[in-house]
Coordinates of C-alpha atoms in Angstrom, one line a residue:
Chain A
M893 CA -22.1 7.7 25.0
N894 CA -25.5 9.3 24.9
P895 CA -27.7 8.7 21.9
A896 CA -27.4 12.3 20.5
V897 CA -23.6 12.0 20.5
L898 CA -23.8 8.5 19.0
I899 CA -26.0 9.8 16.1
A900 CA -23.7 12.7 15.5
S901 CA -20.8 10.4 15.4
V902 CA -22.5 8.0 12.9
Y903 CA -23.2 11.1 10.7
V904 CA -19.6 12.1 10.8
F905 CA -18.5 8.6 9.9
A906 CA -21.0 8.3 7.1
L907 CA -20.1 11.7 5.6
A908 CA -16.4 11.1 6.0
A909 CA -16.8 7.8 4.2
F910 CA -18.7 9.4 1.3
L911 CA -16.3 12.2 1.0
G912 CA -13.3 9.9 1.2
Y913 CA -14.7 7.8 -1.6
Q914 CA -15.2 10.9 -3.8
V915 CA -11.8 12.4 -3.1
I916 CA -9.7 9.1 -3.2
S917 CA -11.2 7.7 -6.4
R918 CA -9.8 10.8 -8.1
V919 CA -6.2 9.9 -7.1
P920 CA -4.4 8.5 -10.2
P921 CA -2.7 5.0 -10.0
L922 CA 0.6 6.9 -10.5
L923 CA 0.3 8.1 -6.9
H924 CA -1.2 5.1 -5.2
T925 CA 1.9 4.3 -3.1
P926 CA 2.2 7.9 -1.8
L927 CA -1.5 7.8 -1.2
M928 CA -1.3 4.7 1.0
S929 CA 1.7 6.1 2.9
A930 CA -0.1 9.5 3.3
T931 CA -3.4 8.1 4.6
N932 CA -1.3 5.9 7.0
A933 CA 0.4 9.0 8.3
I934 CA -2.9 10.8 8.7
S935 CA -4.4 7.8 10.6
G936 CA -1.5 8.3 12.9
I937 CA -3.9 10.8 14.4
S938 CA -4.6 8.1 16.9
L939 CA -1.6 9.7 18.5
I940 CA -3.9 12.1 20.2
G941 CA -5.7 9.3 21.9
S942 CA -2.4 7.8 22.9
L943 CA -1.2 11.1 24.3
V944 CA -4.1 11.2 26.7
L945 CA -3.6 7.6 27.8
A946 CA 0.2 8.2 28.4
G947 CA -0.2 11.4 30.3
G948 CA -3.7 11.5 31.7
G949 CA -4.4 11.4 35.5
H950 CA -5.9 8.7 37.7
S951 CA -4.5 5.9 35.6
P952 CA -2.5 2.9 36.8
L953 CA 1.1 2.8 35.8
F954 CA 0.4 0.0 33.4
A955 CA -1.9 2.3 31.4
H956 CA 0.8 4.9 31.2
L957 CA 3.2 2.3 29.9
L958 CA 0.7 1.1 27.2
G959 CA 0.2 4.9 26.4
F960 CA 4.0 5.3 26.0
V961 CA 4.2 2.4 23.5
A962 CA 1.2 3.7 21.7
V963 CA 2.6 7.2 21.5
T964 CA 5.9 5.8 20.2
A965 CA 4.2 3.6 17.5
A966 CA 1.9 6.4 16.4
T967 CA 4.7 9.0 16.3
I968 CA 6.8 6.6 14.1
N969 CA 3.8 6.6 11.7
V970 CA 3.3 10.3 11.7
V971 CA 7.0 11.3 11.3
G972 CA 8.0 8.4 9.2
G973 CA 4.9 8.5 7.1
F974 CA 4.9 12.1 6.2
G975 CA 8.7 12.1 5.7
I976 CA 8.6 9.2 3.3
T977 CA 5.5 10.5 1.5
D978 CA 7.3 13.8 0.9
R979 CA 10.4 12.0 -0.4
M980 CA 8.3 10.1 -2.9
L981 CA 6.3 13.2 -4.0
K982 CA 9.5 15.2 -4.5
M983 CA 10.5 12.6 -7.1
F984 CA 7.2 12.9 -8.9
A985 CA 7.3 16.7 -8.8
K986 CA 10.3 16.7 -11.1
R987 CA 9.4 18.0 -14.5
L988 CA 10.5 16.7 -17.8
P989 CA 14.3 17.4 -18.3
A990 CA 14.7 20.1 -20.9
K991 CA 16.5 17.9 -23.5
N992 CA 13.8 15.3 -23.4
A993 CA 11.1 17.9 -23.9
A994 CA 12.9 19.2 -27.0
V995 CA 13.2 15.7 -28.5
N996 CA 9.6 15.0 -27.9
E997 CA 8.3 17.9 -29.9
Chain B
M898 CA -16.4 23.7 28.8
N899 CA -13.4 25.9 29.4
I900 CA -11.4 27.9 26.9
E901 CA -8.7 25.2 26.5
S902 CA -11.3 22.7 25.5
Y903 CA -12.7 25.1 22.9
F904 CA -9.3 25.6 21.5
M905 CA -8.7 21.9 21.3
E906 CA -11.9 21.3 19.5
A907 CA -11.1 24.1 17.1
T908 CA -7.7 22.5 16.3
Y909 CA -9.5 19.2 15.6
L910 CA -11.9 20.9 13.2
V911 CA -9.0 22.6 11.4
A912 CA -7.1 19.3 11.2
S913 CA -10.1 17.5 9.7
I914 CA -10.5 20.0 7.0
L915 CA -6.7 20.0 6.2
F916 CA -6.7 16.2 6.0
I917 CA -9.4 16.2 3.4
L918 CA -7.8 19.0 1.4
S919 CA -4.5 17.2 1.5
L920 CA -6.1 14.0 0.0
K921 CA -7.7 16.3 -2.7
G922 CA -4.2 17.5 -3.5
M923 CA -3.2 13.9 -4.2
S924 CA -5.2 13.9 -7.5
H925 CA -2.2 15.4 -9.3
P926 CA 1.5 15.1 -8.8
E927 CA 1.9 18.8 -9.1
T928 CA -0.3 19.6 -6.1
A929 CA 0.4 16.5 -4.0
R930 CA 3.3 17.9 -2.1
R931 CA 1.4 21.0 -1.1
G932 CA -1.4 18.8 0.1
M933 CA 1.0 16.9 2.3
F934 CA 2.2 20.2 4.0
M935 CA -1.4 20.9 4.8
A936 CA -1.8 17.4 6.4
E937 CA 1.3 17.9 8.4
A938 CA 0.1 21.3 9.6
G939 CA -3.3 19.7 10.6
M940 CA -1.5 16.9 12.5
F941 CA 0.7 19.4 14.3
A942 CA -2.4 21.6 15.3
A943 CA -4.2 18.5 16.6
I944 CA -1.3 17.5 18.8
V945 CA -0.8 20.9 20.3
G946 CA -4.6 21.2 20.8
T947 CA -4.7 17.9 22.6
L948 CA -1.7 18.7 24.9
V949 CA -3.3 22.1 25.7
G950 CA -6.9 20.9 26.1
Q951 CA -6.6 17.6 27.9
H952 CA -5.7 17.2 31.6
I953 CA -2.1 16.0 31.2
V954 CA -0.5 15.4 34.6
T955 CA 2.6 13.4 33.7
W956 CA 4.7 14.5 30.8
V957 CA 7.6 12.0 31.0
W958 CA 5.9 9.2 29.1
I959 CA 4.5 11.7 26.5
I960 CA 7.8 13.3 25.8
S961 CA 9.9 10.1 25.7
G962 CA 7.3 8.5 23.4
L963 CA 7.3 11.4 21.1
A964 CA 11.1 11.6 21.0
L965 CA 11.6 7.9 20.5
G966 CA 9.0 7.8 17.8
S967 CA 10.4 10.8 16.0
I968 CA 13.9 9.3 16.0
I969 CA 12.7 5.9 14.7
G970 CA 10.3 7.5 12.2
G971 CA 12.7 10.0 11.0
W972 CA 15.4 7.4 10.6
M973 CA 13.1 5.3 8.5
A974 CA 11.9 8.3 6.4
V975 CA 15.5 9.1 5.4
T976 CA 17.0 5.6 5.0
V977 CA 14.4 3.3 3.6
P978 CA 15.1 2.6 -0.1
M979 CA 12.2 2.9 -2.5
T980 CA 12.4 -0.9 -3.3
A981 CA 11.6 -1.6 0.4
M982 CA 8.5 0.7 0.3
P983 CA 6.1 -2.2 0.6
Q984 CA 7.7 -3.5 3.8
R985 CA 7.9 -0.1 5.3
T986 CA 4.2 0.5 4.6
A987 CA 3.3 -2.9 6.0
L988 CA 5.2 -2.0 9.2
S989 CA 3.5 1.4 9.4
H990 CA 0.1 -0.4 9.2
A991 CA 1.3 -2.5 12.1
F992 CA 2.3 0.5 14.1
G993 CA -0.9 2.4 13.5
A994 CA -3.0 -0.6 14.4
L995 CA -0.9 -1.3 17.5
A996 CA -1.5 2.2 18.7
A997 CA -5.2 1.9 18.2
A998 CA -5.3 -1.5 20.0
L999 CA -3.2 -0.3 22.9
V1000 CA -5.4 2.8 23.3
G1001 CA -8.3 0.4 23.4
V1002 CA -6.8 -1.8 26.0
G1003 CA -5.8 1.4 28.0
E1004 CA -9.4 2.7 27.9
F1005 CA -10.6 -0.7 29.0
L1006 CA -8.2 -0.7 32.0
V1007 CA -9.1 2.8 33.1
H1008 CA -12.8 3.2 32.1
A1009 CA -14.3 -0.2 31.7
S1010 CA -16.7 0.2 34.6
E1011 CA -18.4 3.4 33.3
M1012 CA -18.7 2.4 29.6
G1013 CA -22.1 2.3 27.9
V1014 CA -23.1 -0.5 25.5
V1015 CA -22.2 1.4 22.3
T1016 CA -18.8 2.5 23.6
R1017 CA -18.0 -1.1 24.6
G1018 CA -19.0 -2.4 21.2
A1019 CA -16.7 0.2 19.5
L1020 CA -13.9 -0.7 22.0
G1021 CA -14.2 -4.4 21.1
L1022 CA -14.1 -3.7 17.4
E1023 CA -11.1 -1.3 17.9
V1024 CA -9.1 -3.8 19.9
M1025 CA -10.0 -6.7 17.6
L1026 CA -9.2 -5.0 14.3
G1027 CA -6.2 -3.3 15.8
A1028 CA -4.7 -6.6 17.1
L1029 CA -5.3 -8.7 14.0
T1030 CA -4.0 -5.9 11.7
T1031 CA -0.8 -5.6 13.9
T1032 CA 0.2 -9.2 13.6
G1033 CA -1.1 -9.6 10.1
S1034 CA 0.9 -6.6 8.9
L1035 CA 4.0 -7.9 10.7
I1036 CA 3.7 -11.2 8.8
A1037 CA 3.2 -9.3 5.5
A1038 CA 6.3 -7.1 6.2
G1039 CA 8.3 -10.3 7.0
K1040 CA 7.2 -11.9 3.7
L1041 CA 8.0 -8.8 1.7
Q1042 CA 11.4 -8.4 3.4
G1043 CA 12.1 -12.1 2.8
V1044 CA 12.4 -13.0 6.5
I1045 CA 9.5 -15.4 6.0
G1046 CA 9.3 -17.4 2.8
G1047 CA 7.1 -15.7 0.1
K1048 CA 5.4 -18.9 -0.8
P1049 CA 2.0 -19.5 0.7
I1050 CA 2.1 -21.5 3.9
Q1051 CA -0.7 -24.0 3.9
F1052 CA -1.8 -27.1 5.7
R1053 CA -4.7 -29.5 5.6
G1054 CA -7.8 -28.1 7.3
Q1055 CA -6.4 -24.6 7.3
N1056 CA -9.6 -22.9 6.5
A1057 CA -11.4 -24.9 9.2
V1058 CA -8.8 -23.9 11.8
N1059 CA -9.1 -20.2 10.7
L1060 CA -12.8 -20.4 10.9
L1061 CA -12.6 -21.8 14.5
I1062 CA -10.2 -19.0 15.6
G1063 CA -12.4 -16.4 13.8
V1064 CA -15.6 -17.7 15.4
G1065 CA -13.8 -17.8 18.8
M1066 CA -12.7 -14.2 18.4
L1067 CA -16.0 -12.9 17.4
G1068 CA -17.7 -15.1 20.1
S1069 CA -15.6 -13.6 22.9
F1070 CA -16.3 -10.1 21.4
V1071 CA -20.0 -10.6 21.7
F1072 CA -19.7 -12.2 25.1
F1073 CA -17.6 -9.2 26.4
W1074 CA -20.1 -6.8 24.8
I1075 CA -23.0 -8.4 26.8
H1076 CA -21.1 -9.1 30.0
P1077 CA -18.6 -6.3 30.7
E1078 CA -17.6 -7.9 34.0
A1079 CA -16.0 -10.8 32.1
V1080 CA -12.5 -9.3 32.0
A1081 CA -10.8 -12.5 31.1
V1082 CA -13.0 -12.8 27.9
F1083 CA -11.7 -9.4 26.8
Y1084 CA -8.1 -10.7 27.0
I1085 CA -9.1 -13.9 25.2
M1086 CA -10.5 -11.9 22.4
L1087 CA -7.3 -9.8 22.3
G1088 CA -5.1 -13.0 22.1
L1089 CA -7.3 -14.7 19.5
A1090 CA -7.2 -11.5 17.3
F1091 CA -3.4 -11.6 17.4
V1092 CA -3.4 -15.2 16.3
F1093 CA -6.1 -14.6 13.7
G1094 CA -4.0 -11.9 12.1
V1095 CA -1.1 -14.3 11.7
M1096 CA -3.3 -17.1 10.3
L1097 CA -5.0 -14.7 7.8
V1098 CA -1.8 -13.7 6.1
I1099 CA 0.5 -16.7 6.1
P1100 CA -1.4 -18.6 3.4
I1101 CA -1.1 -15.7 1.0
G1102 CA 1.7 -15.6 -1.6
S1103 CA 3.9 -12.6 -2.4
A1104 CA 2.2 -11.9 -5.7
D1105 CA -1.0 -11.2 -4.0
M1106 CA 0.6 -8.7 -1.6
P1107 CA -0.9 -5.6 -3.3
V1108 CA -4.4 -6.8 -2.2
V1109 CA -3.3 -7.8 1.2
M1110 CA -1.5 -4.5 1.8
S1111 CA -4.6 -2.6 0.7
L1112 CA -6.9 -4.6 3.0
L1113 CA -4.6 -4.2 6.0
N1114 CA -4.5 -0.5 5.3
S1115 CA -8.3 -0.5 5.4
Y1116 CA -8.4 -2.4 8.7
A1117 CA -5.8 0.0 10.3
G1118 CA -7.9 2.9 9.3
L1119 CA -11.1 1.4 10.6
A1120 CA -9.4 0.6 13.9
A1121 CA -8.5 4.3 14.2
A1122 CA -12.1 5.3 13.4
A1123 CA -13.4 2.9 16.1
T1124 CA -11.0 4.6 18.5
G1125 CA -12.8 7.8 17.6
F1126 CA -16.1 6.2 18.5
V1127 CA -14.7 5.1 21.9
L1128 CA -13.2 8.4 22.7
G1129 CA -16.0 10.5 21.3
N1130 CA -13.5 12.2 19.1
N1131 CA -14.6 13.3 15.6
V1132 CA -11.2 14.0 14.1
L1133 CA -10.2 10.4 14.8
I1134 CA -13.4 9.2 13.2
I1135 CA -12.7 11.3 10.1
A1136 CA -9.0 10.5 9.7
G1137 CA -9.6 6.8 10.4
T1138 CA -12.5 6.6 7.9
L1139 CA -10.5 8.3 5.2
D1140 CA -7.7 5.8 5.7
G1141 CA -10.1 2.9 5.9
F1142 CA -11.9 3.9 2.6
S1143 CA -8.7 4.6 0.8
G1144 CA -7.5 1.1 1.6
F1145 CA -10.9 -0.4 0.6
I1146 CA -10.9 1.4 -2.7
L1147 CA -7.4 0.2 -3.4
S1148 CA -8.3 -3.4 -2.5
V1149 CA -11.1 -3.3 -5.0
L1150 CA -8.9 -1.8 -7.7
M1151 CA -6.2 -4.4 -7.1
C1152 CA -8.7 -7.3 -7.1
K1153 CA -10.1 -6.0 -10.4
A1154 CA -6.6 -5.8 -11.9
M1155 CA -6.1 -9.5 -11.1
N1156 CA -9.7 -10.5 -11.8
R1157 CA -10.1 -12.1 -8.5
S1158 CA -12.4 -11.6 -5.6
I1159 CA -11.2 -10.7 -2.1
T1160 CA -12.4 -14.0 -0.7
N1161 CA -10.4 -15.8 -3.3
V1162 CA -7.2 -13.9 -2.5
L1163 CA -7.7 -14.5 1.2
F1164 CA -8.8 -18.1 1.2
G1165 CA -7.7 -19.3 -2.3
G1166 CA -4.0 -19.7 -1.7
F1167 CA -3.0 -18.8 -5.2
G1168 CA 0.2 -20.4 -6.5
A1169 CA -0.2 -23.4 -4.3
V1170 CA -2.2 -25.1 -7.0
I1171 CA -0.2 -25.6 -10.2
A1172 CA -2.9 -25.8 -12.8
E1173 CA -2.3 -27.6 -16.0
A1174 CA -0.6 -25.3 -18.4
S1175 CA -2.4 -24.3 -21.6
G1176 CA -0.4 -27.2 -23.2
D1177 CA 0.1 -25.6 -26.6
S1178 CA 3.7 -24.7 -25.8
D1179 CA 4.8 -26.6 -29.0
G1180 CA 6.9 -23.6 -30.2
V1181 CA 10.4 -22.9 -29.1
M1182 CA 11.7 -19.8 -27.5
R1183 CA 14.0 -17.9 -29.8
E1184 CA 17.1 -16.3 -28.2
I1185 CA 18.3 -12.9 -29.5
S1186 CA 21.8 -11.6 -29.3
L1187 CA 22.6 -8.2 -27.7
D1188 CA 23.6 -6.6 -30.9
D1189 CA 20.6 -7.7 -32.7
A1190 CA 18.4 -6.4 -29.9
A1191 CA 20.2 -3.1 -29.8
M1192 CA 19.8 -2.8 -33.6
Q1193 CA 16.1 -3.4 -33.3
L1194 CA 15.7 -0.8 -30.7
A1195 CA 18.0 1.8 -32.3
F1196 CA 16.0 1.7 -35.6
A1197 CA 12.5 1.6 -34.0
S1198 CA 10.4 4.7 -33.9
R1199 CA 8.2 3.6 -31.0
V1200 CA 9.4 1.6 -28.0
V1201 CA 7.4 0.6 -25.0
F1202 CA 9.1 -0.7 -21.8
V1203 CA 7.0 -3.1 -19.7
P1204 CA 8.5 -3.3 -16.3
G1205 CA 7.6 -6.0 -13.8
Y1206 CA 8.7 -6.9 -10.3
G1207 CA 11.8 -8.6 -11.8
L1208 CA 13.0 -5.0 -12.7
A1209 CA 12.9 -4.2 -9.0
T1210 CA 14.7 -7.2 -7.8
A1211 CA 17.4 -6.8 -10.4
Q1212 CA 17.6 -3.0 -9.3
A1213 CA 17.5 -2.2 -13.0
Q1214 CA 15.5 1.1 -12.8
H1215 CA 18.4 3.3 -13.5
A1216 CA 19.7 1.0 -16.3
V1217 CA 16.3 1.2 -18.1
R1218 CA 16.2 4.9 -17.8
E1219 CA 19.7 5.3 -19.3
L1220 CA 18.8 3.1 -22.2
A1221 CA 15.6 5.0 -22.7
E1222 CA 17.5 8.4 -22.8
L1223 CA 19.9 7.0 -25.4
L1224 CA 17.0 5.9 -27.6
E1225 CA 15.2 9.2 -27.1
G1226 CA 18.4 10.9 -28.2
R1227 CA 18.1 9.0 -31.4
G1228 CA 14.6 10.2 -31.9
V1229 CA 12.8 7.1 -30.7
T1230 CA 9.6 7.7 -28.8
V1231 CA 9.8 5.8 -25.5
K1232 CA 6.9 5.0 -23.2
Y1233 CA 6.5 2.9 -20.1
A1234 CA 3.5 0.6 -19.6
I1235 CA 2.6 0.1 -15.9
H1236 CA 0.2 -2.7 -14.9
P1237 CA -1.8 -1.9 -11.8
V1238 CA -0.4 -4.9 -9.9
A1239 CA 3.2 -4.4 -11.1
G1240 CA 5.3 -4.5 -8.0
R1241 CA 4.4 -5.5 -4.4
M1242 CA 2.0 -2.7 -3.5
P1243 CA -0.4 -0.4 -5.4
G1244 CA 1.6 2.1 -7.5
H1245 CA 4.9 0.6 -6.5
M1246 CA 6.4 0.5 -10.0
N1247 CA 5.7 4.2 -10.6
V1248 CA 7.7 5.1 -7.5
L1249 CA 10.6 3.0 -8.5
L1250 CA 10.8 4.5 -12.0
A1251 CA 10.3 8.0 -10.6
E1252 CA 13.2 7.5 -8.3
A1253 CA 15.3 6.6 -11.3
N1254 CA 14.3 10.1 -12.8
V1255 CA 11.9 8.8 -15.3
P1256 CA 9.4 11.7 -15.9
Y1257 CA 5.9 10.7 -14.8
A1258 CA 4.5 11.9 -18.1
A1259 CA 6.2 8.9 -19.7
L1260 CA 4.4 6.4 -17.4
Y1261 CA 1.2 5.0 -18.9
E1262 CA -1.6 3.1 -17.3
M1263 CA -2.8 -0.1 -18.8
E1264 CA -6.0 1.4 -20.4
Q1265 CA -4.0 4.3 -21.9
I1266 CA -1.2 2.1 -23.4
N1267 CA -3.0 -1.0 -24.6
P1268 CA -4.4 0.6 -27.8
E1269 CA -0.9 1.8 -28.7
F1270 CA 0.8 -1.6 -28.8
V1271 CA -0.5 -2.1 -32.4
S1272 CA 1.7 0.8 -33.6
T1273 CA 4.6 -0.1 -31.3
D1274 CA 7.7 -1.3 -33.0
V1275 CA 9.4 -3.0 -30.1
A1276 CA 7.9 -3.8 -26.7
V1277 CA 10.6 -4.6 -24.1
V1278 CA 9.3 -6.8 -21.3
I1279 CA 11.6 -6.6 -18.2
G1280 CA 11.0 -9.1 -15.5
A1281 CA 7.2 -9.2 -16.0
N1282 CA 5.4 -12.4 -16.8
D1283 CA 1.7 -12.9 -15.7
V1284 CA 0.7 -9.3 -16.5
V1285 CA 1.7 -9.9 -20.2
N1286 CA 0.4 -13.4 -20.5
P1287 CA -2.0 -13.6 -23.5
D1288 CA -3.6 -16.7 -22.0
A1289 CA -5.4 -14.4 -19.6
R1290 CA -7.3 -13.0 -22.6
D1291 CA -7.4 -16.0 -25.0
N1292 CA -7.6 -19.1 -22.9
P1293 CA -10.7 -19.4 -20.8
K1294 CA -9.3 -22.4 -19.0
S1295 CA -6.3 -20.6 -17.8
L1296 CA -5.9 -20.0 -14.1
I1297 CA -5.6 -16.3 -14.7
A1298 CA -8.4 -16.2 -17.4
G1299 CA -10.0 -12.8 -17.4
M1300 CA -7.2 -10.9 -15.8
P1301 CA -6.6 -7.7 -17.6
I1302 CA -3.2 -7.7 -19.3
L1303 CA -0.8 -5.4 -21.1
E1304 CA -1.3 -6.5 -24.7
V1305 CA 2.3 -6.6 -25.7
D1306 CA 1.7 -9.5 -28.1
R1307 CA 0.1 -7.0 -30.5
A1308 CA 3.4 -5.1 -30.9
R1309 CA 5.4 -5.7 -34.1
S1310 CA 8.1 -7.3 -32.1
V1311 CA 8.7 -8.2 -28.5
I1312 CA 12.0 -8.6 -26.6
V1313 CA 11.6 -10.4 -23.2
L1314 CA 14.4 -9.8 -20.7
K1315 CA 14.4 -12.8 -18.4
R1316 CA 16.7 -14.4 -16.0
G1317 CA 16.3 -18.0 -17.4
Q1318 CA 13.8 -20.2 -19.1
G1319 CA 11.9 -21.0 -16.0
R1320 CA 8.3 -20.2 -15.3
G1321 CA 7.2 -17.1 -13.4
F1322 CA 6.0 -16.8 -9.9
S1323 CA 2.6 -18.3 -10.6
G1324 CA 4.2 -21.3 -12.4
L1325 CA 2.1 -20.7 -15.5
E1326 CA 3.3 -21.2 -19.0
N1327 CA 3.4 -18.0 -21.0
P1328 CA 2.5 -18.4 -24.7
L1329 CA 3.9 -14.9 -25.3
F1330 CA 7.4 -16.3 -25.2
F1331 CA 6.7 -18.8 -28.0
K1332 CA 5.2 -16.3 -30.4
A1333 CA 6.9 -15.7 -33.7
C1334 CA 7.3 -12.0 -32.9
T1335 CA 8.9 -12.7 -29.6
T1336 CA 12.6 -13.0 -28.9
M1337 CA 14.3 -13.7 -25.6
L1338 CA 17.3 -12.0 -24.0
Y1339 CA 18.5 -14.1 -21.1
G1340 CA 20.5 -12.8 -18.1
D1341 CA 20.3 -10.4 -15.3
A1342 CA 18.1 -7.5 -16.3
R1343 CA 20.4 -4.8 -15.1
S1344 CA 23.5 -6.0 -16.9
S1345 CA 21.4 -6.8 -20.0
L1346 CA 20.1 -3.3 -20.1
S1347 CA 23.4 -1.6 -19.6
H1348 CA 25.0 -3.8 -22.3
L1349 CA 22.1 -2.9 -24.6
A1350 CA 22.8 0.7 -23.9
K1351 CA 26.5 0.3 -24.8
A1352 CA 25.5 -1.6 -28.0
V1353 CA 23.0 1.1 -29.0
Q1354 CA 25.7 3.8 -28.6
Q1355 CA 27.8 1.9 -31.2
V1356 CA 25.0 1.4 -33.7

């Protein structure tokens, strides 16, 4: 990694950290469980590194095998994570039932 | 750079933006689902971009990995019950961290000779964090699932042993960093990191799991970010950092909600020391009959339910909602008070109640609801103990002194639903139970609640 790329990467890291702090501190405690499961699914982006390891050229077979396990693990996270987050958020999206709304006037 | 590479980089940029927007959507339940669709689209774009832009020569491992992962992930997404959400999340921390660690090992196998100093440092961090998070999360998942006992596992000299393992791990990391030709040291570091993850989590009790979960979340994210540094890939850095910081923010919030420091959670072994109780338990606990409790509730004008983890273990979410709806039908205002560490992971109680069709507008955070207890007629505590213990506020000598609590003792009357007369998880005496305004309703929370509902109908 040459110095220019390193510096750019450190910038990306620092800005992402700052932005992450700003965005995530606005998430209400109500949604903390879906938040954790969503960020987990998003960090399943390490899948793209796993894909290269599993299918890239010039690697020993063992590296392909490691890549296969990594792809599997990351895919479980992506598919399972997004699926379950959506299941939770669907429950929260339900509005007040009409009769309750009437009583609460 | 050829056209495929430009396409790949473009998908990465789009994915990064969509990830950030999706987390922004999380700031409100109404927009959260739309946000998740954006994140899914971003993920899909990044995967397609990678497959197009990278030199993929063998597809068999990729396709079988994607297929197997989708089947397992899809099966988990559909079948996991909401009560098991903490275990599921701990497992997914393990999977994410494992993927990061394996990518690191793979990079080491293939490119170790051509790595610069910085890349090697990032690689070491990635593998170390990934490995310790993998085993740590597996232990956490085992404890949450009940495969491993929830009680802290401790032995004499534990902290010294942990320190030794930690120092050994960091030492091998530094050695490998300076001497890349020492292949064996790399694997020693990997092994020690696996062991360190186990040692880090076994001394921690179930009640501290919200903090541990958040910390492991943070580590898993940082491992992914380190992968980004190794591969020189910005979308990995961004997504990993977002995950890492989200976990970090949650750990801080959880620690605040228990008035403890992270070091205290990790090395304190809470619950192992039974401190002397406040002693002034001179009063008696007064039992209340179902009919009297139903009467109180039916003729109240404001009722607040205070659910704790006991509600989840008794599977009483639906029963409490049914009772609440009956009361609302009689014109009673019903609210739910949610302590930040109620449940086994951040926000767990909200999810459980939402699943039972409790509208989220009725769920109140600690700061919102505490001023309202004074004007509450009946507070119903269901399987909660430490989070309503007034000792935390009044007794500076208490083990949980300073922990913010739900101030149910300010309500006009309190009904505590409890399995038996025993102490809670922390083993602390709770003076709330001896107050004049408090009455106890013993028994399984779910059956108590459904009997209460029947009794309310007959009032």
